[in-house]
Amino acid sequence: MEEEPRVTVLEDYLKGIEKKVDNLKVLIEVSSLISSTLDLNDLMPLVMEKAKNVMNAEACSILFYNRETNKLEFEVAMCDENSKSDILKKTITLEMGQGIAGWVAENRKAIVIEDVSKDSRFFQGADKMTGFTTKSIVAVPLVGRSGLIGVAEIINPSVKDYDTEIFELLCRQFAIAIENARFHKESIEREKLKQQLEIASSLQKSFLPESPLIRKGKFTISAVNYSAAQVGGDIYDFVEPSDEKMGVLIGDVSGKGISAALYMAKFISDFRYVSHGLDEPDVTLNRLNSLVSKAPRGMFLTAIYSVVNTVTGHLHLSVAGHPPFIWISAGEVRVMTVESGPPLGIMPVEYPSVSLQLRCGDRVIFLTDGVFDAKNSAGERIGFDPVVEFARRHAEDPQLVSRIIEYVDDFSKGMERADDLTMVEIWWNA
Amino acid sequence: MKIEVVDCKGVKVLALSGDIDMYSSPDLRKELMHFVHKKVSPLLVDFRGVSYIDSSGIATFVEGLKSMMGYGGKLKFVGIPEKIMEILCFAKLDRVFEIYGSIDDACRN
């Protein structure tokens, strides 16, 4: 009978193999932990607890790198007492290069320090604040695809033959997991913001007149309003200050998003209150100006408020820093740059007013900058003059406003609408 | 947008370049308000490199101007490109802000 070959294996070698198997087990466990959740708050303590147990350590911590302040901040600190963790998280930040963690972050290198008392880089402030005694540290940088994420530290491990390889491997996986969790959180926040913007957009629309078209006598007053993807602050409104008159407002709030929508909502309620029974547009703007002057963050609003007598065709208007408007009379297209005050909400000022005498068949078109600021895919803006030229070529078209919008949309084809677009037309029908 | 802070004969100049819009305005606000809190005056803003400004950008300057008026500070714009001047004129903001052709002009006045 043939004798089986005998293999002699050294005990140390076997121990080494056993250790590698144990390490692999830990890595597999951490991998499954990482794939089990995208919530960073759940993930970090789980992984660090695992690392702490492997090294039989007294404490562990994760410091995140804050790009804005260029400092390291304690995100997770696990030790014998929660109060010590809280002190670290609330009170201690490290400069780049400060302390062991600062050195690891700056040099992007793992480090093992068996006796911190002999290392001049060690920052004693944390121990003084918490009453904890740090003897030894294993610190590894957390580096992801987008650069430095932070530093992971194991404090006072009782395993003396430090094998940083396992901790480094673990941290590499961990860095990827942190990035994935952050991307996930950002995408959830983006989705939330999108939903909030959609609500803001619907709220904004609900403040506009129920019908965008109103007829009074021989006058037709109509408006079109398209919201930007980011929700702008365009506004229009129709009021009846007296039997024969119609008040027509167009405005544009500075900025975009929820703040612009809220400001617009406040403004429209102020406008309806102030304009009630008042047919002098300059006085209306003066009063509105003082009401909106305390808006935060320098917010302001450009506007034109006009009051048209639907019997005589007399148009009285006042302008607050709003772009010029178009007056089409007997086929001639005129760009009207009239005397104006600054936008509402900036400074105390008396707004001037001007009067125009419309004739039967005349059209007055007010617009916001969303019309002439529209961008094409090459990043060029359409500009005010080309819009006016287009209006000249189509001055007789009853659907002129729709034609202008088609022209703008065609120019910015394939682009997301960057700003609200609003046009209001006063037409003395022939 | 890029913001460069330049010291010109003892006068602080914010030299801006690129688009000032709702995405870049927060950075501009941070820098501008830093000088406003220090009650710096005059504070010059060099627009020569600016390609576009929207209403959020203008609102940032309005906030800066209003805050500076509180301590008698002066916010001065210099080197405004034609297209941006057109936007400011449309909105009658050329009457709100002090506008100069060059840094030297702004310092002299």
Coordinates of C-alpha atoms in Angstrom, one line a residue:
Chain A
M1 CA 0.0 0.0 0.0
E2 CA 1.4 3.3 -1.1
E3 CA 2.1 5.7 1.8
E4 CA 0.3 9.1 1.6
P5 CA 2.7 12.0 1.3
R6 CA 3.2 13.9 4.5
V7 CA 3.3 17.7 4.5
T8 CA 4.8 19.5 7.5
V9 CA 3.4 22.9 8.2
L10 CA 4.8 25.3 10.7
E11 CA 2.5 26.4 13.5
D12 CA 3.2 30.1 12.8
Y13 CA 2.2 29.6 9.1
L14 CA -1.0 27.9 10.2
K15 CA -1.8 30.8 12.6
G16 CA -1.1 33.2 9.7
I17 CA -3.6 31.4 7.5
E18 CA -6.2 31.3 10.3
K19 CA -5.8 35.0 10.7
K20 CA -6.2 35.7 7.0
V21 CA -9.4 33.5 7.0
D22 CA -10.6 35.5 10.0
N23 CA -9.9 38.7 8.2
L24 CA -11.7 37.6 5.1
K25 CA -14.7 36.7 7.3
V26 CA -14.7 40.2 8.7
L27 CA -14.4 41.7 5.2
I28 CA -17.3 39.5 4.0
E29 CA -19.4 40.6 7.1
V30 CA -18.6 44.2 6.5
S31 CA -19.5 43.8 2.8
S32 CA -22.9 42.5 3.7
L33 CA -23.4 45.3 6.2
I34 CA -22.5 47.8 3.6
S35 CA -24.9 46.4 1.0
S36 CA -27.6 46.2 3.6
T37 CA -28.2 49.9 4.1
L38 CA -27.7 53.2 2.3
D39 CA -28.3 55.1 5.5
L40 CA -25.0 56.6 6.7
N41 CA -26.2 56.9 10.3
D42 CA -27.0 53.2 10.5
L43 CA -23.9 52.1 8.6
M44 CA -21.1 54.0 10.4
P45 CA -21.6 52.6 13.9
L46 CA -22.1 49.1 12.6
V47 CA -18.9 49.1 10.6
M48 CA -16.8 50.8 13.3
E49 CA -18.2 48.5 16.0
K50 CA -17.0 45.6 13.8
A51 CA -13.5 47.1 13.4
K52 CA -13.3 47.9 17.1
N53 CA -14.2 44.2 18.0
V54 CA -11.6 42.8 15.5
M55 CA -8.9 44.8 17.2
N56 CA -10.4 44.4 20.6
A57 CA -10.1 48.2 21.0
E58 CA -11.4 50.5 23.7
A59 CA -12.7 53.1 21.3
C60 CA -13.0 54.1 17.7
S61 CA -13.9 57.2 15.8
I62 CA -14.6 58.7 12.4
L63 CA -13.7 62.2 11.5
F64 CA -15.3 63.7 8.4
Y65 CA -13.4 66.3 6.3
N66 CA -15.4 69.5 5.9
R67 CA -14.4 71.0 2.5
E68 CA -15.8 74.4 3.3
T69 CA -13.9 74.9 6.6
N70 CA -10.9 72.6 5.6
K71 CA -11.2 71.0 9.0
L72 CA -11.9 67.5 10.4
E73 CA -15.0 67.0 12.5
F74 CA -15.9 64.1 14.7
E75 CA -18.9 62.2 13.1
V76 CA -18.8 59.0 15.0
A77 CA -17.1 58.4 18.4
M78 CA -17.6 55.1 20.2
C79 CA -16.2 54.6 23.6
D80 CA -17.2 53.5 27.1
E81 CA -19.4 56.5 27.8
N82 CA -21.8 58.3 25.5
S83 CA -21.0 61.6 27.2
K84 CA -17.4 61.5 26.0
S85 CA -18.6 60.8 22.5
D86 CA -20.9 63.9 22.7
I87 CA -18.0 66.1 23.9
L88 CA -15.9 65.0 20.9
K89 CA -18.7 65.5 18.4
K90 CA -19.8 68.9 19.7
T91 CA -16.6 70.6 20.7
I92 CA -13.6 69.3 18.9
T93 CA -12.5 70.0 15.3
L94 CA -9.0 69.5 14.0
E95 CA -7.1 71.5 11.4
M96 CA -5.5 69.7 8.5
G97 CA -2.1 68.5 9.9
Q98 CA -3.3 68.8 13.5
G99 CA -3.0 65.7 15.6
I100 CA -2.7 62.2 14.3
A101 CA -6.0 62.4 12.3
G102 CA -4.9 65.7 10.8
W103 CA -1.5 64.2 9.8
V104 CA -3.2 61.1 8.2
A105 CA -5.7 63.4 6.4
E106 CA -3.0 65.7 5.1
N107 CA -0.6 62.8 4.0
R108 CA -3.4 60.3 3.0
K109 CA -1.3 57.6 4.7
A110 CA -2.3 55.0 7.3
I111 CA -0.4 55.1 10.6
V112 CA 0.1 52.9 13.6
I113 CA 1.3 54.6 16.8
E114 CA 2.0 52.2 19.7
D115 CA 2.7 54.9 22.2
V116 CA 1.1 58.3 21.6
S117 CA 3.0 59.8 24.5
K118 CA 6.2 59.5 22.5
D119 CA 4.7 61.1 19.4
S120 CA 4.7 64.9 19.1
R121 CA 1.9 64.8 16.5
F122 CA -0.6 63.6 19.1
F123 CA -3.3 66.2 20.0
Q124 CA -3.9 66.0 23.8
G125 CA -6.9 68.3 23.7
A126 CA -9.4 65.6 23.1
D127 CA -8.3 63.5 26.1
K128 CA -8.3 66.6 28.3
M129 CA -11.8 67.4 27.3
T130 CA -13.2 63.9 27.7
G131 CA -11.1 62.4 30.5
F132 CA -10.3 59.4 28.2
T133 CA -6.7 58.1 28.0
T134 CA -5.4 57.4 24.6
K135 CA -2.4 55.1 24.6
S136 CA -2.2 53.8 21.0
I137 CA -3.9 54.6 17.7
V138 CA -4.4 53.0 14.3
A139 CA -5.5 55.7 11.9
V140 CA -6.5 55.2 8.2
P141 CA -7.5 57.9 5.7
L142 CA -11.0 57.4 4.1
V143 CA -10.5 58.4 0.4
G144 CA -13.2 58.0 -2.1
R145 CA -13.6 58.8 -5.8
S146 CA -14.1 62.5 -5.0
G147 CA -11.1 62.8 -2.7
L148 CA -10.7 62.8 1.0
I149 CA -13.7 61.8 3.0
G150 CA -12.2 61.7 6.5
V151 CA -10.1 59.6 8.9
A152 CA -11.1 56.4 10.7
E153 CA -9.3 55.7 14.0
I154 CA -9.1 52.7 16.3
I155 CA -8.0 53.7 19.8
N156 CA -6.1 51.4 22.3
P157 CA -6.4 48.1 20.5
S158 CA -5.4 45.2 22.7
V159 CA -4.3 43.2 19.7
K160 CA -0.7 44.0 19.6
D161 CA 0.5 42.5 16.3
Y162 CA -1.4 45.3 14.4
D163 CA -2.3 44.2 10.9
T164 CA -3.3 47.5 9.3
E165 CA -4.0 45.7 6.0
I166 CA -7.4 44.5 7.2
F167 CA -8.3 47.9 8.6
E168 CA -7.2 49.6 5.4
L169 CA -9.1 47.2 3.3
L170 CA -12.2 47.7 5.5
C171 CA -11.8 51.5 5.2
R172 CA -11.5 51.3 1.4
Q173 CA -14.9 49.5 1.3
F174 CA -16.2 51.9 3.9
A175 CA -15.2 55.0 1.9
I176 CA -17.1 53.7 -1.1
A177 CA -20.1 52.9 1.1
I178 CA -20.0 56.5 2.6
E179 CA -19.9 58.0 -0.9
N180 CA -22.8 55.8 -2.1
A181 CA -24.8 56.7 1.0
R182 CA -24.1 60.4 0.4
F183 CA -25.1 60.2 -3.3
H184 CA -28.3 58.4 -2.2
K185 CA -29.0 61.1 0.4
E186 CA -28.4 63.8 -2.2
S187 CA -30.7 62.2 -4.7
I188 CA -33.4 61.9 -2.1
E189 CA -32.9 65.6 -1.2
R190 CA -33.0 66.5 -4.9
E191 CA -36.3 64.6 -5.3
K192 CA -37.7 66.3 -2.2
L193 CA -36.7 69.7 -3.5
K194 CA -38.2 68.9 -6.9
Q195 CA -41.5 68.0 -5.1
Q196 CA -41.3 71.2 -3.0
L197 CA -40.8 73.3 -6.2
E198 CA -43.7 71.6 -7.9
I199 CA -45.9 72.5 -4.9
A200 CA -44.5 76.1 -4.9
S201 CA -45.2 76.3 -8.6
S202 CA -48.9 75.2 -8.1
L203 CA -49.3 77.6 -5.2
Q204 CA -47.8 80.3 -7.3
K205 CA -50.3 79.6 -10.1
S206 CA -53.2 79.6 -7.6
F207 CA -52.4 83.3 -6.8
L208 CA -52.8 84.3 -10.5
P209 CA -56.3 85.3 -11.8
E210 CA -58.6 82.4 -12.3
S211 CA -59.0 83.2 -16.0
P212 CA -56.1 84.5 -18.0
L213 CA -58.6 86.3 -20.2
I214 CA -61.0 89.1 -19.4
R215 CA -63.2 91.2 -21.6
K216 CA -64.5 94.6 -20.6
G217 CA -66.3 96.7 -23.2
K218 CA -64.4 96.5 -26.4
F219 CA -61.2 95.6 -24.6
T220 CA -59.7 92.2 -24.3
I221 CA -57.0 91.7 -21.6
S222 CA -55.1 88.4 -21.7
A223 CA -52.0 86.8 -20.2
V224 CA -49.8 83.8 -20.8
N225 CA -47.5 82.6 -18.1
Y226 CA -45.1 79.6 -18.3
S227 CA -43.2 78.6 -15.2
A228 CA -39.5 77.9 -15.2
A229 CA -38.2 74.5 -14.1
Q230 CA -36.7 76.2 -11.0
V231 CA -39.9 78.3 -10.3
G232 CA -39.5 81.9 -11.0
G233 CA -41.4 84.8 -9.6
D234 CA -43.4 86.2 -12.5
I235 CA -46.7 87.7 -11.6
Y236 CA -49.7 89.3 -13.4
D237 CA -53.1 90.3 -12.1
F238 CA -56.3 92.0 -13.3
V239 CA -58.3 94.2 -11.0
E240 CA -61.3 96.5 -11.5
P241 CA -60.6 99.8 -9.6
S242 CA -63.9 101.3 -10.9
D243 CA -66.7 100.5 -13.3
E244 CA -65.0 101.7 -16.5
K245 CA -61.5 100.9 -15.6
M246 CA -59.3 97.8 -15.6
G247 CA -56.0 97.6 -13.6
V248 CA -53.4 95.4 -15.3
L249 CA -50.3 94.4 -13.4
I250 CA -47.2 92.5 -14.6
G251 CA -44.1 91.9 -12.4
D252 CA -41.1 89.8 -11.9
V253 CA -39.6 88.9 -8.5
S254 CA -35.8 88.7 -8.2
G255 CA -34.4 85.2 -7.8
K256 CA -36.1 81.8 -8.2
G257 CA -37.4 78.9 -6.2
I258 CA -39.5 78.8 -3.1
S259 CA -38.4 82.2 -1.8
A260 CA -39.5 83.9 -5.1
A261 CA -42.8 82.1 -4.9
L262 CA -43.4 83.2 -1.3
Y263 CA -42.4 86.8 -2.1
M264 CA -44.7 86.8 -5.1
A265 CA -47.6 85.5 -2.9
K266 CA -47.1 88.3 -0.4
F267 CA -46.8 90.9 -3.1
I268 CA -50.0 89.8 -4.9
S269 CA -52.0 90.0 -1.7
D270 CA -50.5 93.5 -0.9
F271 CA -51.3 94.5 -4.5
R272 CA -55.0 93.5 -4.3
Y273 CA -55.3 95.3 -0.9
V274 CA -53.6 98.5 -2.1
S275 CA -55.1 98.7 -5.6
H276 CA -58.7 98.3 -4.3
G277 CA -60.6 101.4 -5.4
L278 CA -57.4 103.2 -6.4
D279 CA -57.0 104.1 -10.0
E280 CA -53.7 105.9 -9.8
P281 CA -50.9 103.5 -10.7
D282 CA -48.1 105.7 -9.4
V283 CA -49.8 106.0 -6.0
T284 CA -50.3 102.3 -6.0
L285 CA -46.6 101.6 -6.7
N286 CA -45.6 104.1 -4.0
R287 CA -47.6 102.3 -1.4
L288 CA -46.5 98.9 -2.5
N289 CA -42.9 100.0 -2.5
S290 CA -43.0 100.8 1.2
L291 CA -44.8 97.5 2.0
V292 CA -42.2 95.3 0.3
S293 CA -39.1 97.3 1.3
K294 CA -38.3 95.0 4.3
A295 CA -37.9 91.9 2.2
P296 CA -34.9 89.8 3.2
R297 CA -31.8 89.1 1.1
G298 CA -32.2 92.2 -1.1
M299 CA -35.2 90.7 -2.8
F300 CA -37.0 93.2 -5.1
L301 CA -39.6 93.2 -7.8
T302 CA -39.9 94.9 -11.2
A303 CA -43.4 95.8 -12.3
I304 CA -45.6 97.8 -14.5
Y305 CA -49.1 98.8 -13.2
S306 CA -51.4 100.2 -15.8
V307 CA -55.0 101.4 -15.5
V308 CA -57.0 101.5 -18.8
N309 CA -60.2 103.3 -19.2
T310 CA -62.2 100.8 -21.3
V311 CA -64.5 103.5 -22.6
T312 CA -62.0 106.3 -23.6
G313 CA -58.9 104.2 -24.2
H314 CA -56.9 106.3 -21.9
L315 CA -54.0 104.2 -20.5
H316 CA -52.3 105.5 -17.3
L317 CA -49.3 103.6 -16.2
S318 CA -46.3 103.5 -13.8
V319 CA -43.1 101.5 -14.2
A320 CA -40.8 100.2 -11.5
G321 CA -37.6 99.1 -13.2
H322 CA -39.5 96.7 -15.6
P323 CA -38.3 96.1 -19.2
P324 CA -39.8 98.2 -22.0
F325 CA -43.2 97.3 -23.4
I326 CA -44.5 97.1 -26.9
W327 CA -47.3 99.4 -28.3
I328 CA -48.8 98.4 -31.6
S329 CA -50.8 101.2 -33.2
A330 CA -52.0 101.3 -36.9
G331 CA -49.6 98.5 -37.7
E332 CA -46.6 100.3 -36.3
V333 CA -44.7 98.5 -33.5
R334 CA -43.2 100.9 -30.9
V335 CA -40.8 100.0 -28.1
M336 CA -41.9 102.1 -25.2
T337 CA -39.2 103.1 -22.7
V338 CA -41.0 105.4 -20.5
E339 CA -39.9 107.3 -17.4
S340 CA -39.5 104.8 -14.6
G341 CA -38.5 104.4 -11.0
P342 CA -36.2 101.6 -9.7
P343 CA -37.7 98.1 -8.9
L344 CA -40.0 97.9 -5.8
G345 CA -38.4 97.1 -2.5
I346 CA -35.0 98.8 -3.0
M347 CA -35.3 102.4 -1.8
P348 CA -37.9 105.0 -0.9
V349 CA -38.9 106.8 -4.1
E350 CA -41.8 108.6 -5.7
Y351 CA -42.8 106.7 -8.9
P352 CA -43.6 108.7 -12.0
S353 CA -46.5 107.9 -14.2
V354 CA -47.2 108.4 -17.9
S355 CA -50.4 108.5 -20.0
L356 CA -51.1 107.1 -23.4
Q357 CA -54.1 107.6 -25.5
L358 CA -54.9 104.3 -27.2
R359 CA -56.9 104.1 -30.5
C360 CA -59.4 101.5 -31.6
G361 CA -57.3 98.4 -32.7
D362 CA -54.3 99.3 -30.6
R363 CA -52.5 96.6 -28.7
V364 CA -50.1 97.0 -25.7
I365 CA -47.9 94.0 -24.8
F366 CA -46.1 93.8 -21.5
L367 CA -43.5 91.1 -21.0
T368 CA -41.0 89.8 -18.5
D369 CA -37.3 89.1 -19.1
G370 CA -38.0 85.3 -19.5
V371 CA -39.1 86.2 -23.0
F372 CA -35.8 87.9 -24.2
D373 CA -33.4 86.1 -21.8
A374 CA -34.2 82.7 -23.2
K375 CA -31.0 80.7 -24.0
N376 CA -30.3 78.3 -26.8
S377 CA -28.2 75.2 -26.7
A378 CA -25.1 77.2 -27.6
G379 CA -25.7 79.4 -24.5
E380 CA -26.7 82.5 -26.5
R381 CA -29.6 84.6 -25.3
I382 CA -32.3 85.6 -27.7
G383 CA -32.1 89.3 -26.8
F384 CA -34.8 92.1 -26.7
D385 CA -34.3 93.5 -30.2
P386 CA -34.8 90.2 -32.1
V387 CA -38.1 89.7 -30.2
V388 CA -39.2 93.2 -31.2
E389 CA -38.2 92.5 -34.9
F390 CA -40.2 89.4 -34.8
A391 CA -43.2 91.3 -33.5
R392 CA -42.8 93.9 -36.3
R393 CA -42.9 91.1 -38.9
H394 CA -46.1 89.7 -37.3
A395 CA -47.7 92.9 -36.1
E396 CA -51.0 92.2 -37.8
D397 CA -51.3 88.6 -36.5
P398 CA -54.2 88.3 -34.0
Q399 CA -52.2 85.5 -32.4
L400 CA -49.1 87.6 -32.0
V401 CA -48.4 86.7 -28.4
S402 CA -48.6 83.0 -29.2
R403 CA -46.4 83.5 -32.2
I404 CA -43.7 85.3 -30.0
I405 CA -43.8 82.3 -27.5
E406 CA -43.4 79.9 -30.4
Y407 CA -40.5 81.9 -31.6
V408 CA -38.8 81.9 -28.2
D409 CA -39.5 78.2 -27.7
D410 CA -38.1 77.4 -31.1
F411 CA -34.9 79.4 -30.3
S412 CA -34.4 77.6 -27.0
K413 CA -35.5 74.2 -28.3
G414 CA -34.1 71.3 -26.2
M415 CA -33.3 73.6 -23.3
E416 CA -35.0 73.6 -19.9
R417 CA -36.9 76.8 -19.3
A418 CA -34.6 78.8 -17.1
D419 CA -36.9 81.6 -16.2
D420 CA -40.7 82.2 -16.0
L421 CA -42.1 83.7 -19.2
T422 CA -45.0 86.0 -19.0
M423 CA -46.8 88.3 -21.5
V424 CA -49.9 90.4 -20.9
E425 CA -51.8 92.0 -23.7
I426 CA -54.3 94.9 -23.6
W427 CA -56.2 95.0 -26.9
W428 CA -58.8 97.5 -28.0
N429 CA -60.7 95.3 -30.4
A430 CA -61.7 97.0 -33.6
Chain B
M1 CA -18.1 82.5 -11.4
K2 CA -14.8 83.4 -10.0
I3 CA -14.2 85.9 -7.2
E4 CA -10.8 87.5 -6.7
V5 CA -10.2 90.0 -3.9
V6 CA -7.7 92.6 -4.9
D7 CA -6.2 95.3 -2.8
C8 CA -5.8 98.4 -4.9
K9 CA -4.0 101.2 -3.2
G10 CA -5.7 100.3 0.1
V11 CA -9.1 99.9 -1.5
K12 CA -10.8 96.5 -1.5
V13 CA -11.9 95.4 -5.0
L14 CA -14.0 92.3 -5.7
A15 CA -12.9 91.3 -9.2
L16 CA -15.6 89.0 -10.6
S17 CA -15.7 86.8 -13.7
G18 CA -18.2 84.5 -15.4
D19 CA -22.0 84.3 -14.8
I20 CA -23.6 85.7 -11.6
D21 CA -26.8 83.7 -11.3
M22 CA -28.8 81.8 -8.7
Y23 CA -26.1 79.1 -8.5
S24 CA -23.2 81.4 -8.0
S25 CA -24.9 84.2 -6.0
P26 CA -24.5 82.4 -2.6
D27 CA -20.7 82.5 -3.0
L28 CA -20.8 86.1 -4.0
R29 CA -23.1 86.9 -1.0
K30 CA -20.7 85.2 1.4
E31 CA -17.7 87.2 0.1
L32 CA -19.6 90.5 -0.1
M33 CA -21.2 90.2 3.3
H34 CA -17.8 89.3 4.8
F35 CA -16.6 92.9 3.9
V36 CA -20.0 94.4 4.8
H37 CA -19.7 92.9 8.3
K38 CA -16.2 94.4 8.6
K39 CA -17.8 97.8 7.6
V40 CA -15.4 98.1 4.7
S41 CA -15.9 101.3 2.6
P42 CA -15.6 102.0 -0.2
L43 CA -16.0 98.5 -1.7
L44 CA -15.4 98.3 -5.4
V45 CA -16.8 95.5 -7.6
D46 CA -14.9 95.0 -10.9
F47 CA -17.4 93.6 -13.5
R48 CA -14.9 93.5 -16.4
G49 CA -14.9 89.6 -16.5
V50 CA -18.6 89.2 -15.9
S51 CA -20.6 87.7 -18.8
Y52 CA -24.1 87.7 -17.3
I53 CA -26.0 88.7 -14.2
D54 CA -29.5 87.6 -13.3
S55 CA -31.9 89.0 -10.7
S56 CA -30.6 86.8 -7.9
G57 CA -27.1 88.4 -8.5
I58 CA -28.6 91.9 -8.5
A59 CA -30.5 91.1 -5.3
T60 CA -27.2 90.1 -3.7
F61 CA -25.8 93.5 -4.5
V62 CA -29.0 95.2 -3.3
E63 CA -28.6 93.4 0.0
G64 CA -25.0 94.5 0.2
L65 CA -25.9 98.1 -0.7
K66 CA -28.7 98.3 1.9
S67 CA -26.5 96.9 4.6
M68 CA -23.6 99.3 3.7
M69 CA -25.9 102.3 3.7
G70 CA -26.5 101.5 7.4
Y71 CA -22.9 102.5 8.2
G72 CA -22.5 105.1 5.5
G73 CA -20.5 102.7 3.3
K74 CA -20.1 103.1 -0.5
L75 CA -20.5 100.2 -2.9
K76 CA -19.1 101.1 -6.3
F77 CA -19.3 99.2 -9.6
V78 CA -16.6 99.5 -12.2
G79 CA -15.9 98.2 -15.7
I80 CA -19.5 97.1 -16.5
P81 CA -19.7 95.4 -19.9
E82 CA -22.3 96.8 -22.3
K83 CA -24.8 93.9 -22.1
I84 CA -24.8 94.1 -18.3
M85 CA -25.2 97.8 -18.4
E86 CA -28.2 97.3 -20.6
I87 CA -29.8 95.0 -17.9
L88 CA -29.0 97.6 -15.2
C89 CA -30.4 100.4 -17.3
F90 CA -33.6 98.4 -18.1
A91 CA -34.2 98.1 -14.4
K92 CA -33.2 101.7 -13.7
L93 CA -30.6 100.2 -11.4
D94 CA -28.0 102.6 -12.8
R95 CA -29.6 105.1 -10.5
V96 CA -29.4 102.8 -7.5
F97 CA -25.7 101.8 -7.7
E98 CA -22.7 104.1 -8.2
I99 CA -21.2 103.2 -11.5
Y100 CA -17.7 104.2 -12.7
G101 CA -15.7 103.5 -15.9
S102 CA -12.5 102.5 -14.1
I103 CA -11.1 101.7 -10.6
D104 CA -9.2 105.0 -10.7
D105 CA -12.4 106.9 -11.4
A106 CA -14.2 105.1 -8.6
C107 CA -11.3 105.9 -6.1
R108 CA -11.1 109.5 -7.1
N109 CA -14.9 110.1 -6.5

